[in-house]
Tab-separated table of C-alpha atoms and ligand atoms in Angstrom:
chain	number	residue	atom	x	y	z
A	277	MET	CA	6.395	-19.126	-6.917
A	278	THR	CA	7.809	-15.751	-5.793
A	279	CYS	CA	5.268	-13.294	-7.170
A	280	PHE	CA	2.928	-11.258	-4.960
A	281	CYS	CA	1.054	-9.262	-7.607
A	282	ALA	CA	-2.342	-10.005	-6.015
A	283	SER	CA	-1.367	-8.042	-2.891
A	284	MET	CA	-0.043	-5.214	-5.077
A	285	GLU	CA	-3.361	-5.167	-7.000
A	286	THR	CA	-1.447	-5.372	-10.272
A	287	GLY	CA	-2.384	-8.936	-11.232
A	288	PRO	CA	-2.628	-11.790	-11.972
A	289	ARG	CA	-5.184	-10.378	-14.435
A	290	ALA	CA	-3.864	-7.430	-16.427
A	291	GLN	CA	-6.279	-4.522	-15.996
A	292	THR	CA	-4.729	-1.642	-17.919
A	293	GLY	CA	-1.582	-0.722	-19.817
A	294	PHE	CA	-1.328	-3.790	-22.054
A	295	ASP	CA	-1.779	-4.547	-25.747
A	296	LEU	CA	-2.560	-8.267	-25.572
A	297	ALA	CA	-3.185	-10.424	-22.486
A	298	LEU	CA	-2.847	-14.204	-22.841
A	299	THR	CA	-4.387	-16.607	-20.341
A	300	GLU	CA	-3.410	-20.260	-20.592
A	301	VAL	CA	-6.234	-22.758	-20.023
A	302	ASP	CA	-4.879	-26.311	-20.400
A	303	ASP	CA	-3.828	-26.462	-24.066
A	304	ARG	CA	-5.759	-23.343	-25.105
A	305	LEU	CA	-5.023	-19.632	-24.888
A	306	LEU	CA	-7.531	-16.861	-24.269
A	307	VAL	CA	-6.290	-13.669	-25.943
A	308	GLU	CA	-7.650	-10.291	-24.880
A	309	ALA	CA	-6.881	-6.931	-26.505
A	310	GLY	CA	-6.288	-4.015	-24.148
A	311	SER	CA	-5.358	-1.265	-26.595
A	312	GLU	CA	-5.920	-0.067	-30.136
A	313	ALA	CA	-2.629	-1.710	-31.165
A	314	GLY	CA	-3.807	-4.970	-29.608
A	315	HIS	CA	-7.113	-4.806	-31.500
A	316	HIS	CA	-5.194	-4.232	-34.753
A	317	VAL	CA	-3.165	-7.386	-34.127
A	318	LEU	CA	-6.281	-9.442	-33.400
A	319	GLU	CA	-7.973	-8.143	-36.550
A	320	ALA	CA	-4.935	-9.100	-38.618
A	321	ILE	CA	-4.847	-12.747	-37.525
A	322	SER	CA	-7.568	-15.314	-37.723
A	323	LEU	CA	-8.633	-16.561	-34.290
A	324	SER	CA	-11.818	-18.281	-33.203
A	325	PRO	CA	-14.073	-16.122	-31.020
A	326	ALA	CA	-13.719	-17.058	-27.337
A	327	SER	CA	-16.539	-19.207	-25.987
A	328	GLU	CA	-18.282	-18.419	-22.699
A	329	GLU	CA	-16.863	-21.707	-21.397
A	330	LEU	CA	-13.271	-20.641	-22.182
A	331	ILE	CA	-13.778	-17.190	-20.643
A	332	GLY	CA	-15.158	-18.805	-17.465
A	333	GLU	CA	-12.295	-21.311	-17.246
A	334	ALA	CA	-9.739	-18.513	-17.738
A	335	ALA	CA	-11.317	-16.536	-14.879
A	336	LYS	CA	-11.050	-19.615	-12.642
A	337	CYS	CA	-7.347	-20.071	-13.574
A	338	ILE	CA	-6.596	-16.430	-12.736
A	339	ASP	CA	-8.440	-16.728	-9.445
A	340	ALA	CA	-6.540	-19.928	-8.539
A	341	CYS	CA	-3.254	-18.227	-9.416
A	342	ALA	CA	-4.048	-15.304	-7.078
A	343	ARG	CA	-4.981	-17.653	-4.244
A	344	SER	CA	-1.779	-19.688	-4.665
A	345	GLN	CA	0.487	-16.713	-3.969
A	346	VAL	CA	2.161	-17.123	-0.599
A	347	ARG	CA	3.906	-13.737	-0.434
A	348	ARG	CA	2.202	-10.438	0.297
A	349	LEU	CA	3.421	-6.898	0.452
A	350	ASP	CA	1.502	-4.630	2.762
A	351	HIS	CA	1.646	-1.332	0.878
A	352	ALA	CA	-1.098	0.470	2.796
A	353	ARG	CA	1.422	2.533	4.815
A	354	LEU	CA	3.645	3.368	1.878
A	355	PRO	CA	5.242	5.650	0.899
A	356	GLN	CA	5.518	7.367	4.310
A	357	ALA	CA	6.599	4.256	6.247
A	358	LEU	CA	9.736	3.958	4.113
A	359	TYR	CA	10.589	7.652	4.377
A	360	ASP	CA	10.267	7.328	8.160
A	361	ALA	CA	12.533	4.249	8.091
A	362	HIS	CA	15.501	6.111	6.611
A	363	GLU	CA	17.696	5.550	9.695
A	364	HIS	CA	16.316	2.108	10.615
A	365	PRO	CA	19.052	-0.430	11.605
A	366	ARG	CA	17.483	-3.033	9.307
A	367	TRP	CA	19.280	-1.299	6.391
A	368	ASN	CA	22.595	-2.430	7.939
A	369	ASP	CA	21.283	-5.961	8.245
A	370	VAL	CA	20.286	-6.255	4.591
A	371	ALA	CA	23.470	-4.475	3.484
A	372	GLY	CA	25.456	-7.173	5.290
A	373	ARG	CA	23.789	-9.794	3.067
A	374	CYS	CA	23.536	-7.942	-0.264
A	375	LEU	CA	26.426	-8.542	-2.697
A	376	ALA	CA	25.566	-5.541	-4.918
A	377	CYS	CA	25.565	-8.042	-7.793
A	378	THR	CA	22.850	-6.020	-9.671
A	379	ASN	CA	20.782	-9.130	-10.512
A	380	CYS	CA	17.609	-7.657	-9.020
A	381	THR	CA	17.838	-4.542	-11.167
A	382	MET	CA	18.660	-6.506	-14.326
A	383	VAL	CA	15.487	-8.611	-14.080
A	384	CYS	CA	13.094	-5.974	-12.728
A	385	PRO	CA	10.544	-4.977	-15.403
A	386	THR	CA	10.405	-1.373	-14.171
A	387	CYS	CA	14.109	-0.549	-13.596
A	388	PHE	CA	15.401	2.005	-16.075
A	389	CYS	CA	18.795	3.167	-14.720
A	390	HIS	CA	21.274	3.853	-17.464
A	391	THR	CA	24.647	5.403	-18.111
A	392	VAL	CA	26.054	7.156	-21.172
A	393	GLU	CA	29.284	6.413	-22.986
A	394	GLU	CA	31.146	8.534	-25.527
A	395	THR	CA	33.382	6.762	-28.028
A	396	PRO	CA	35.419	8.983	-30.390
A	397	ASP	CA	36.590	7.568	-33.711
A	398	LEU	CA	40.300	7.494	-34.586
A	399	SER	CA	40.064	10.663	-36.674
A	400	HIS	CA	38.519	12.590	-33.763
A	401	GLN	CA	35.936	13.933	-36.176
A	402	GLN	CA	32.993	12.050	-34.702
A	403	THR	CA	31.975	10.739	-31.298
A	404	ALA	CA	29.306	8.142	-30.693
A	405	HIS	CA	27.072	8.932	-27.706
A	406	ALA	CA	25.403	5.746	-26.489
A	407	ARG	CA	22.958	5.026	-23.706
A	408	LEU	CA	23.674	1.728	-21.891
A	409	TRP	CA	21.792	-0.183	-19.225
A	410	ASP	CA	23.206	0.374	-15.759
A	411	SER	CA	22.236	-0.453	-12.195
A	412	CYS	CA	21.925	1.753	-9.131
A	413	PHE	CA	23.762	-1.016	-7.246
A	414	THR	CA	27.101	-0.228	-8.911
A	415	GLN	CA	29.648	2.115	-7.316
A	416	GLU	CA	29.950	4.111	-10.531
A	417	HIS	CA	26.256	4.914	-10.765
A	418	GLY	CA	26.447	7.021	-7.617
A	419	TYR	CA	29.383	9.079	-8.846
A	420	ILE	CA	28.547	12.722	-9.494
A	421	HIS	CA	31.448	14.990	-10.391
A	422	GLY	CA	34.116	14.373	-7.763
A	423	LYS	CA	31.962	12.610	-5.212
A	424	ASN	CA	30.142	9.320	-4.801
A	425	ILE	CA	26.781	10.018	-3.210
A	426	ARG	CA	26.056	6.319	-2.479
A	427	PRO	CA	29.428	4.833	-1.458
A	428	THR	CA	28.122	1.879	0.607
A	429	ILE	CA	25.846	-1.047	-0.227
A	430	LYS	CA	23.529	0.193	2.481
A	431	ASP	CA	23.158	3.512	0.637
A	432	ARG	CA	22.420	1.710	-2.614
A	433	TYR	CA	19.976	-0.881	-1.319
A	434	ARG	CA	18.106	1.816	0.622
A	435	MET	CA	17.935	4.072	-2.410
A	436	TRP	CA	16.710	1.221	-4.637
A	437	LEU	CA	13.929	0.051	-2.308
A	438	THR	CA	12.884	3.548	-1.268
A	439	HIS	CA	12.627	4.600	-4.898
A	440	LYS	CA	10.692	1.462	-5.911
A	441	LEU	CA	8.149	1.618	-3.113
A	442	ALA	CA	8.040	5.256	-1.994
A	443	SER	CA	9.410	8.072	-4.154
A	444	TRP	CA	8.224	6.320	-7.342
A	445	ILE	CA	4.677	6.813	-6.058
A	446	ASP	CA	5.362	10.545	-5.595
A	447	GLN	CA	6.973	10.762	-9.044
A	448	PHE	CA	4.616	8.691	-11.164
A	449	GLY	CA	1.477	8.206	-9.053
A	450	THR	CA	1.979	4.436	-8.888
A	451	SER	CA	4.304	1.920	-7.272
A	452	GLY	CA	7.604	1.078	-8.965
A	453	CYS	CA	7.073	-2.524	-7.921
A	454	VAL	CA	4.465	-4.635	-9.716
A	455	GLY	CA	4.976	-7.658	-7.476
A	456	CYS	CA	6.421	-9.986	-10.120
A	457	GLY	CA	8.936	-11.490	-7.664
A	458	ARG	CA	11.759	-11.718	-10.214
A	459	CYS	CA	14.225	-9.934	-7.906
A	460	ILE	CA	13.520	-12.602	-5.269
A	461	THR	CA	14.000	-15.467	-7.728
A	462	TRP	CA	17.333	-14.172	-9.004
A	463	CYS	CA	18.931	-12.877	-5.801
A	464	PRO	CA	21.907	-15.173	-5.136
A	465	VAL	CA	21.672	-14.660	-1.362
A	466	GLY	CA	17.906	-14.949	-1.022
A	467	ILE	CA	17.000	-11.342	-0.210
A	468	ASP	CA	13.223	-10.989	-0.391
A	469	LEU	CA	11.831	-7.461	-0.446
A	470	THR	CA	8.514	-8.619	1.045
A	471	GLU	CA	10.421	-9.937	4.081
A	472	GLU	CA	12.479	-6.757	4.339
A	473	LEU	CA	9.378	-4.579	4.198
A	474	SER	CA	7.494	-6.624	6.736
A	475	ALA	CA	10.480	-6.476	9.124
A	476	TRP	CA	10.405	-2.675	8.980
A	477	LEU	CA	6.657	-2.372	9.205
A	478	THR	CA	6.318	-4.767	12.145
A	479	SER	CA	9.264	-3.393	14.140
A	480	GLY	CA	8.139	0.238	13.930
A	481	SER	CA	9.437	2.659	11.400
A	482	ARG	CA	11.627	4.790	13.669
A	483	SER	CA	14.493	3.535	15.795
A	484	SER	CA	17.235	5.009	17.930
A	485	VAL	CA	19.462	1.892	17.769
A	486	THR	CA	23.075	2.795	16.971
A	487	GLU	CA	24.104	1.551	13.544
A	488	ARG	CA	27.290	-0.391	12.919
A	489	PRO	CA	29.312	0.830	9.919
A	490	VAL	CA	28.942	-1.157	6.710
A	491	GLU	CA	31.714	-1.124	4.154
A	492	GLY	CA	30.947	-0.547	0.497
A	493	THR	CA	32.478	-2.549	-2.292
B	282	LIG	S1	9.052	-7.744	-7.392
B	282	LIG	FE1	9.009	-5.505	-7.709
B	282	LIG	S2	11.130	-4.787	-7.353
B	282	LIG	FE2	11.202	-7.047	-7.657
B	282	LIG	S3	11.620	-7.349	-9.867
B	282	LIG	FE3	9.374	-7.381	-9.636
B	282	LIG	S4	8.706	-5.240	-9.934
B	282	LIG	FE4	10.944	-5.200	-9.595
B	283	LIG	S1	20.130	-9.496	-6.380
B	283	LIG	FE1	20.317	-9.630	-4.138
B	283	LIG	S2	22.538	-9.574	-3.734
B	283	LIG	FE2	22.232	-8.862	-5.853
B	283	LIG	S3	22.104	-6.589	-5.667
B	283	LIG	FE3	19.989	-7.387	-5.588
B	283	LIG	S4	19.524	-7.633	-3.381
B	283	LIG	FE4	21.774	-7.447	-3.588
């Protein structure tokens, strides 16, 4: 299990922002509506009302799930701790391991980076303008008219994590990480953002150690 939603206070029980929440209890499902749309769905299908016994068992399952999580992310000092860590040598360390494969951004439920592509037809009378999924880990995503603003993997990993756990809070009033752990599961080299964060937070956020250069790909 790679998730750490209990420490992020986003789960395992969905609190807000959902239509239907399903909790598995042995061979039964407890379904809970969290929005008007969810209530409409429940009204349209015929389900037995949940018994007190099922509701109690579901609460126990959720509690057991929270207690079984072995990872934690200490977010009490965020976002400032990450802003202060901008020149920390740990960014070089993680950049030396990261392959910029984009897996973490492809599986993250909150990532929304995209690019746009224009495709003219053969008559040059029409051009299709399409929005496509992209990743901030690609070289191309950092290209802004004549200059790449994130040429190295270090630049890209730092931007990704700092946006997820710091500037996202300033932008949207909430963390960009919900603690699902998918990026940990699918990272081919085993990079774990909870380990990275704890390394920064336990070693002090500012450092004067000289950084070695890291090549981009
Ligand atoms: S743990 Fe956080 S950063 Fe990783 S995939 Fe889930 S929401 Fe995204
Ligand atoms: S999945 Fe791992 S190796 Fe791939 S870009 Fe993300 S952190 Fe880097």
